[in-house]
Amino acid sequence: MRYADDLANWLEQLFRTIDDNDVDAFVQFMTPDCLYRFGSTDPLEGHAAIHAATVAFFETIDGLSHTLHRTWQDEDSVVCEGSVTYRRLDGSEVTVPFCNVFV
């Protein structure tokens, strides 16, 4: 059960950094040589590429907030499902589902 508590805390901290637009903290959740794919974009490799793409994405919105609904885990991976609300630059909001896979 302790592992589950650690995972819940890790995910909470991860999504808090994203919702706070803290790109420097966000990339620290990943290994320096990681592969990262956002939506249907091409995968990015490494902190510098992920940092640049995330900064660019955050410039297209006024803010966002994540709600985590469920998580699954096995020996080497975690999957989480939730919803994310994006605040657009015009002040409107849109909420969409998301699913993340961490290996």
CSV table of N, CA and C in Angstrom, one decimal:
chain,number,residue,atom,x,y,z
A,1,MET,N,0.8,-1.2,0.0
A,1,MET,CA,0.0,0.0,0.0
A,1,MET,C,0.9,1.3,0.0
A,2,ARG,N,2.0,1.2,0.6
A,2,ARG,CA,2.9,2.4,0.7
A,2,ARG,C,3.3,2.8,-0.7
A,3,TYR,N,3.6,1.8,-1.6
A,3,TYR,CA,3.9,2.2,-3.0
A,3,TYR,C,2.8,3.0,-3.7
A,4,ALA,N,1.5,2.6,-3.4
A,4,ALA,CA,0.4,3.3,-4.0
A,4,ALA,C,0.3,4.7,-3.5
A,5,ASP,N,0.6,4.9,-2.2
A,5,ASP,CA,0.7,6.2,-1.7
A,5,ASP,C,1.8,7.1,-2.3
A,6,ASP,N,2.9,6.5,-2.5
A,6,ASP,CA,4.0,7.2,-3.2
A,6,ASP,C,3.6,7.6,-4.6
A,7,LEU,N,3.0,6.7,-5.3
A,7,LEU,CA,2.6,6.9,-6.7
A,7,LEU,C,1.5,8.0,-6.7
A,8,ALA,N,0.5,8.0,-5.8
A,8,ALA,CA,-0.5,9.0,-5.8
A,8,ALA,C,0.2,10.4,-5.5
A,9,ASN,N,1.1,10.4,-4.6
A,9,ASN,CA,1.8,11.7,-4.3
A,9,ASN,C,2.6,12.2,-5.5
A,10,TRP,N,3.3,11.3,-6.2
A,10,TRP,CA,4.1,11.6,-7.4
A,10,TRP,C,3.2,12.2,-8.5
A,11,LEU,N,2.1,11.5,-8.7
A,11,LEU,CA,1.2,12.0,-9.8
A,11,LEU,C,0.6,13.4,-9.4
A,12,GLU,N,0.2,13.5,-8.1
A,12,GLU,CA,-0.3,14.8,-7.7
A,12,GLU,C,0.7,15.9,-7.9
A,13,GLN,N,1.9,15.7,-7.5
A,13,GLN,CA,3.0,16.7,-7.7
A,13,GLN,C,3.2,17.0,-9.2
A,14,LEU,N,3.2,15.9,-10.0
A,14,LEU,CA,3.4,16.1,-11.5
A,14,LEU,C,2.4,17.0,-12.1
A,15,PHE,N,1.1,16.7,-11.8
A,15,PHE,CA,0.0,17.5,-12.4
A,15,PHE,C,0.0,18.9,-11.8
A,16,ARG,N,0.4,19.0,-10.6
A,16,ARG,CA,0.4,20.4,-10.0
A,16,ARG,C,1.4,21.2,-10.8
A,17,THR,N,2.6,20.7,-11.1
A,17,THR,CA,3.6,21.5,-11.8
A,17,THR,C,3.1,21.9,-13.2
A,18,ILE,N,2.3,21.0,-13.8
A,18,ILE,CA,1.7,21.3,-15.1
A,18,ILE,C,0.7,22.4,-15.0
A,19,ASP,N,-0.2,22.2,-14.0
A,19,ASP,CA,-1.3,23.2,-13.8
A,19,ASP,C,-0.8,24.6,-13.4
A,20,ASP,N,0.4,24.6,-12.7
A,20,ASP,CA,1.1,25.8,-12.3
A,20,ASP,C,1.9,26.4,-13.4
A,21,ASN,N,2.0,25.8,-14.6
A,21,ASN,CA,2.8,26.2,-15.7
A,21,ASN,C,4.3,26.2,-15.3
A,22,ASP,N,4.7,25.3,-14.4
A,22,ASP,CA,6.1,25.3,-14.0
A,22,ASP,C,6.9,24.3,-14.8
A,23,VAL,N,7.3,24.8,-16.0
A,23,VAL,CA,8.0,23.9,-17.0
A,23,VAL,C,9.3,23.3,-16.4
A,24,ASP,N,10.1,24.1,-15.7
A,24,ASP,CA,11.3,23.7,-15.1
A,24,ASP,C,11.1,22.5,-14.2
A,25,ALA,N,10.1,22.5,-13.3
A,25,ALA,CA,9.8,21.4,-12.4
A,25,ALA,C,9.2,20.2,-13.2
A,26,PHE,N,8.4,20.5,-14.2
A,26,PHE,CA,7.8,19.5,-15.0
A,26,PHE,C,8.8,18.6,-15.6
A,27,VAL,N,9.8,19.1,-16.3
A,27,VAL,CA,10.8,18.3,-17.0
A,27,VAL,C,11.6,17.5,-16.0
A,28,GLN,N,11.7,17.9,-14.7
A,28,GLN,CA,12.5,17.1,-13.7
A,28,GLN,C,11.8,15.8,-13.3
A,29,PHE,N,10.5,15.6,-13.7
A,29,PHE,CA,9.8,14.4,-13.5
A,29,PHE,C,10.3,13.3,-14.5
A,30,MET,N,11.0,13.7,-15.5
A,30,MET,CA,11.5,12.8,-16.5
A,30,MET,C,13.0,12.6,-16.5
A,31,THR,N,13.4,11.4,-17.0
A,31,THR,CA,14.8,11.2,-17.1
A,31,THR,C,15.4,12.1,-18.2
A,32,PRO,N,16.6,12.5,-18.1
A,32,PRO,CA,17.2,13.4,-19.2
A,32,PRO,C,17.1,12.9,-20.6
A,33,ASP,N,17.1,11.6,-20.8
A,33,ASP,CA,17.0,11.1,-22.2
A,33,ASP,C,15.6,10.5,-22.5
A,34,CYS,N,14.6,10.9,-21.8
A,34,CYS,CA,13.3,10.3,-22.0
A,34,CYS,C,12.7,10.7,-23.4
A,35,LEU,N,11.7,9.9,-23.7
A,35,LEU,CA,10.9,10.2,-24.9
A,35,LEU,C,9.5,10.6,-24.4
A,36,TYR,N,9.0,11.7,-25.0
A,36,TYR,CA,7.7,12.3,-24.5
A,36,TYR,C,6.9,12.6,-25.7
A,37,ARG,N,5.6,12.2,-25.7
A,37,ARG,CA,4.7,12.5,-26.8
A,37,ARG,C,3.5,13.2,-26.2
A,38,PHE,N,3.1,14.3,-26.7
A,38,PHE,CA,1.9,15.0,-26.3
A,38,PHE,C,0.9,14.9,-27.4
A,39,GLY,N,-0.2,14.2,-27.1
A,39,GLY,CA,-1.3,14.1,-28.1
A,39,GLY,C,-0.7,13.3,-29.3
A,40,SER,N,-1.0,13.8,-30.5
A,40,SER,CA,-0.6,13.1,-31.7
A,40,SER,C,0.7,13.7,-32.3
A,41,THR,N,1.4,14.5,-31.5
A,41,THR,CA,2.6,15.1,-32.0
A,41,THR,C,3.7,14.1,-32.1
A,42,ASP,N,4.8,14.4,-32.8
A,42,ASP,CA,5.9,13.5,-32.9
A,42,ASP,C,6.6,13.5,-31.5
A,43,PRO,N,7.2,12.3,-31.1
A,43,PRO,CA,7.9,12.2,-29.8
A,43,PRO,C,9.0,13.2,-29.7
A,44,LEU,N,9.2,13.7,-28.5
A,44,LEU,CA,10.4,14.6,-28.3
A,44,LEU,C,11.3,13.8,-27.4
A,45,GLU,N,12.6,14.1,-27.5
A,45,GLU,CA,13.6,13.4,-26.7
A,45,GLU,C,14.4,14.4,-25.9
A,46,GLY,N,14.5,14.2,-24.6
A,46,GLY,CA,15.3,15.0,-23.7
A,46,GLY,C,14.6,16.2,-23.1
A,47,HIS,N,15.2,16.7,-22.1
A,47,HIS,CA,14.7,17.8,-21.3
A,47,HIS,C,14.6,19.1,-22.2
A,48,ALA,N,15.6,19.4,-22.9
A,48,ALA,CA,15.6,20.7,-23.7
A,48,ALA,C,14.4,20.7,-24.7
A,49,ALA,N,14.2,19.7,-25.4
A,49,ALA,CA,13.2,19.6,-26.4
A,49,ALA,C,11.8,19.7,-25.8
A,50,ILE,N,11.6,18.9,-24.7
A,50,ILE,CA,10.4,18.9,-24.0
A,50,ILE,C,10.1,20.3,-23.4
A,51,HIS,N,11.1,20.9,-22.8
A,51,HIS,CA,11.0,22.2,-22.2
A,51,HIS,C,10.5,23.2,-23.2
A,52,ALA,N,11.2,23.3,-24.4
A,52,ALA,CA,10.8,24.2,-25.4
A,52,ALA,C,9.4,24.0,-25.9
A,53,ALA,N,9.0,22.8,-26.2
A,53,ALA,CA,7.7,22.5,-26.7
A,53,ALA,C,6.6,22.8,-25.6
A,54,THR,N,6.9,22.6,-24.4
A,54,THR,CA,5.9,22.9,-23.3
A,54,THR,C,5.7,24.4,-23.1
A,55,VAL,N,6.8,25.1,-23.2
A,55,VAL,CA,6.7,26.6,-23.1
A,55,VAL,C,5.9,27.1,-24.3
A,56,ALA,N,6.1,26.6,-25.5
A,56,ALA,CA,5.4,27.0,-26.6
A,56,ALA,C,3.9,26.7,-26.5
A,57,PHE,N,3.6,25.5,-26.0
A,57,PHE,CA,2.2,25.1,-25.8
A,57,PHE,C,1.5,26.1,-24.8
A,58,PHE,N,2.2,26.3,-23.6
A,58,PHE,CA,1.6,27.2,-22.6
A,58,PHE,C,1.3,28.6,-23.1
A,59,GLU,N,2.0,29.0,-24.1
A,59,GLU,CA,1.8,30.4,-24.7
A,59,GLU,C,0.5,30.4,-25.5
A,60,THR,N,-0.1,29.2,-25.8
A,60,THR,CA,-1.3,29.2,-26.6
A,60,THR,C,-2.6,29.1,-25.8
A,61,ILE,N,-2.4,29.0,-24.5
A,61,ILE,CA,-3.6,28.9,-23.5
A,61,ILE,C,-3.4,29.9,-22.4
A,62,ASP,N,-4.5,30.1,-21.7
A,62,ASP,CA,-4.4,31.0,-20.5
A,62,ASP,C,-4.2,30.2,-19.2
A,63,GLY,N,-4.4,28.9,-19.3
A,63,GLY,CA,-4.2,28.1,-18.1
A,63,GLY,C,-4.9,26.7,-18.3
A,64,LEU,N,-4.7,25.9,-17.3
A,64,LEU,CA,-5.3,24.5,-17.4
A,64,LEU,C,-5.3,23.9,-16.0
A,65,SER,N,-6.2,22.9,-15.9
A,65,SER,CA,-6.3,22.2,-14.6
A,65,SER,C,-6.7,20.7,-14.9
A,66,HIS,N,-6.0,19.8,-14.2
A,66,HIS,CA,-6.2,18.4,-14.4
A,66,HIS,C,-7.0,17.8,-13.2
A,67,THR,N,-7.8,16.9,-13.6
A,67,THR,CA,-8.5,16.0,-12.6
A,67,THR,C,-8.2,14.6,-12.9
A,68,LEU,N,-7.6,13.9,-11.9
A,68,LEU,CA,-7.2,12.5,-12.1
A,68,LEU,C,-8.4,11.6,-11.7
A,69,HIS,N,-8.8,10.7,-12.5
A,69,HIS,CA,-10.0,9.8,-12.2
A,69,HIS,C,-9.5,8.4,-11.8
A,70,ARG,N,-8.6,7.8,-12.5
A,70,ARG,CA,-8.2,6.4,-12.2
A,70,ARG,C,-6.7,6.2,-12.6
A,71,THR,N,-6.1,5.3,-11.9
A,71,THR,CA,-4.7,4.9,-12.3
A,71,THR,C,-4.6,3.4,-12.2
A,72,TRP,N,-3.7,2.9,-13.1
A,72,TRP,CA,-3.4,1.5,-13.1
A,72,TRP,C,-1.9,1.4,-13.1
A,73,GLN,N,-1.3,0.3,-12.5
A,73,GLN,CA,0.1,0.1,-12.6
A,73,GLN,C,0.4,-1.3,-12.6
A,74,ASP,N,1.6,-1.6,-13.2
A,74,ASP,CA,2.2,-3.0,-13.2
A,74,ASP,C,3.6,-2.8,-12.8
A,75,GLU,N,4.5,-3.8,-13.1
A,75,GLU,CA,5.9,-3.8,-12.7
A,75,GLU,C,6.6,-2.5,-13.1
A,76,ASP,N,6.4,-2.1,-14.4
A,76,ASP,CA,7.2,-1.0,-14.9
A,76,ASP,C,6.5,0.1,-15.6
A,77,SER,N,5.2,0.2,-15.4
A,77,SER,CA,4.4,1.2,-16.0
A,77,SER,C,3.2,1.7,-15.2
A,78,VAL,N,2.8,2.9,-15.5
A,78,VAL,CA,1.6,3.5,-14.8
A,78,VAL,C,0.8,4.1,-15.9
A,79,VAL,N,-0.5,3.9,-15.8
A,79,VAL,CA,-1.5,4.6,-16.7
A,79,VAL,C,-2.4,5.4,-15.9
A,80,CYS,N,-2.7,6.6,-16.3
A,80,CYS,CA,-3.7,7.4,-15.5
A,80,CYS,C,-4.6,8.0,-16.5
A,81,GLU,N,-5.9,8.1,-16.1
A,81,GLU,CA,-7.0,8.6,-16.9
A,81,GLU,C,-7.6,9.8,-16.1
A,82,GLY,N,-7.9,10.8,-16.8
A,82,GLY,CA,-8.6,11.9,-16.2
A,82,GLY,C,-9.2,12.9,-17.2
A,83,SER,N,-9.4,14.1,-16.7
A,83,SER,CA,-9.9,15.2,-17.6
A,83,SER,C,-9.1,16.4,-17.3
A,84,VAL,N,-8.9,17.2,-18.4
A,84,VAL,CA,-8.1,18.4,-18.3
A,84,VAL,C,-9.0,19.6,-18.9
A,85,THR,N,-9.1,20.6,-18.1
A,85,THR,CA,-9.8,21.8,-18.5
A,85,THR,C,-8.8,22.9,-19.0
A,86,TYR,N,-8.9,23.3,-20.2
A,86,TYR,CA,-8.1,24.3,-20.8
A,86,TYR,C,-8.8,25.7,-20.8
A,87,ARG,N,-8.2,26.7,-20.3
A,87,ARG,CA,-8.7,28.1,-20.4
A,87,ARG,C,-8.0,28.7,-21.6
A,88,ARG,N,-8.9,29.0,-22.5
A,88,ARG,CA,-8.4,29.6,-23.8
A,88,ARG,C,-8.0,31.1,-23.6
A,89,LEU,N,-7.3,31.6,-24.5
A,89,LEU,CA,-6.9,33.0,-24.5
A,89,LEU,C,-8.1,33.9,-24.5
A,90,ASP,N,-9.2,33.5,-25.1
A,90,ASP,CA,-10.4,34.3,-25.1
A,90,ASP,C,-11.3,34.2,-23.9
A,91,GLY,N,-10.8,33.4,-22.9
A,91,GLY,CA,-11.5,33.3,-21.6
A,91,GLY,C,-12.4,32.1,-21.6
A,92,SER,N,-12.7,31.5,-22.7
A,92,SER,CA,-13.6,30.3,-22.7
A,92,SER,C,-12.8,29.1,-22.2
A,93,GLU,N,-13.6,28.1,-21.8
A,93,GLU,CA,-13.0,26.8,-21.3
A,93,GLU,C,-13.5,25.6,-22.1
A,94,VAL,N,-12.6,24.6,-22.2
A,94,VAL,CA,-13.0,23.4,-22.8
A,94,VAL,C,-12.4,22.3,-21.9
A,95,THR,N,-13.2,21.2,-21.7
A,95,THR,CA,-12.7,20.1,-20.9
A,95,THR,C,-12.7,18.9,-21.8
A,96,VAL,N,-11.5,18.2,-21.8
A,96,VAL,CA,-11.4,17.0,-22.6
A,96,VAL,C,-10.7,15.9,-21.8
A,97,PRO,N,-11.0,14.6,-22.2
A,97,PRO,CA,-10.4,13.5,-21.4
A,97,PRO,C,-8.9,13.4,-21.8
A,98,PHE,N,-8.1,12.8,-20.9
A,98,PHE,CA,-6.7,12.4,-21.2
A,98,PHE,C,-6.4,11.1,-20.7
A,99,CYS,N,-5.4,10.5,-21.2
A,99,CYS,CA,-4.8,9.2,-20.7
A,99,CYS,C,-3.3,9.3,-20.9
A,100,ASN,N,-2.6,9.1,-19.8
A,100,ASN,CA,-1.1,9.2,-19.8
A,100,ASN,C,-0.6,7.8,-19.5
A,101,VAL,N,0.5,7.4,-20.2
A,101,VAL,CA,1.2,6.2,-20.0
A,101,VAL,C,2.7,6.5,-19.6
A,102,PHE,N,3.1,6.1,-18.5
A,102,PHE,CA,4.5,6.3,-18.0
A,102,PHE,C,5.2,5.0,-17.9
A,103,VAL,N,6.4,4.9,-18.5
A,103,VAL,CA,7.1,3.7,-18.4
A,103,VAL,C,8.5,4.0,-17.8
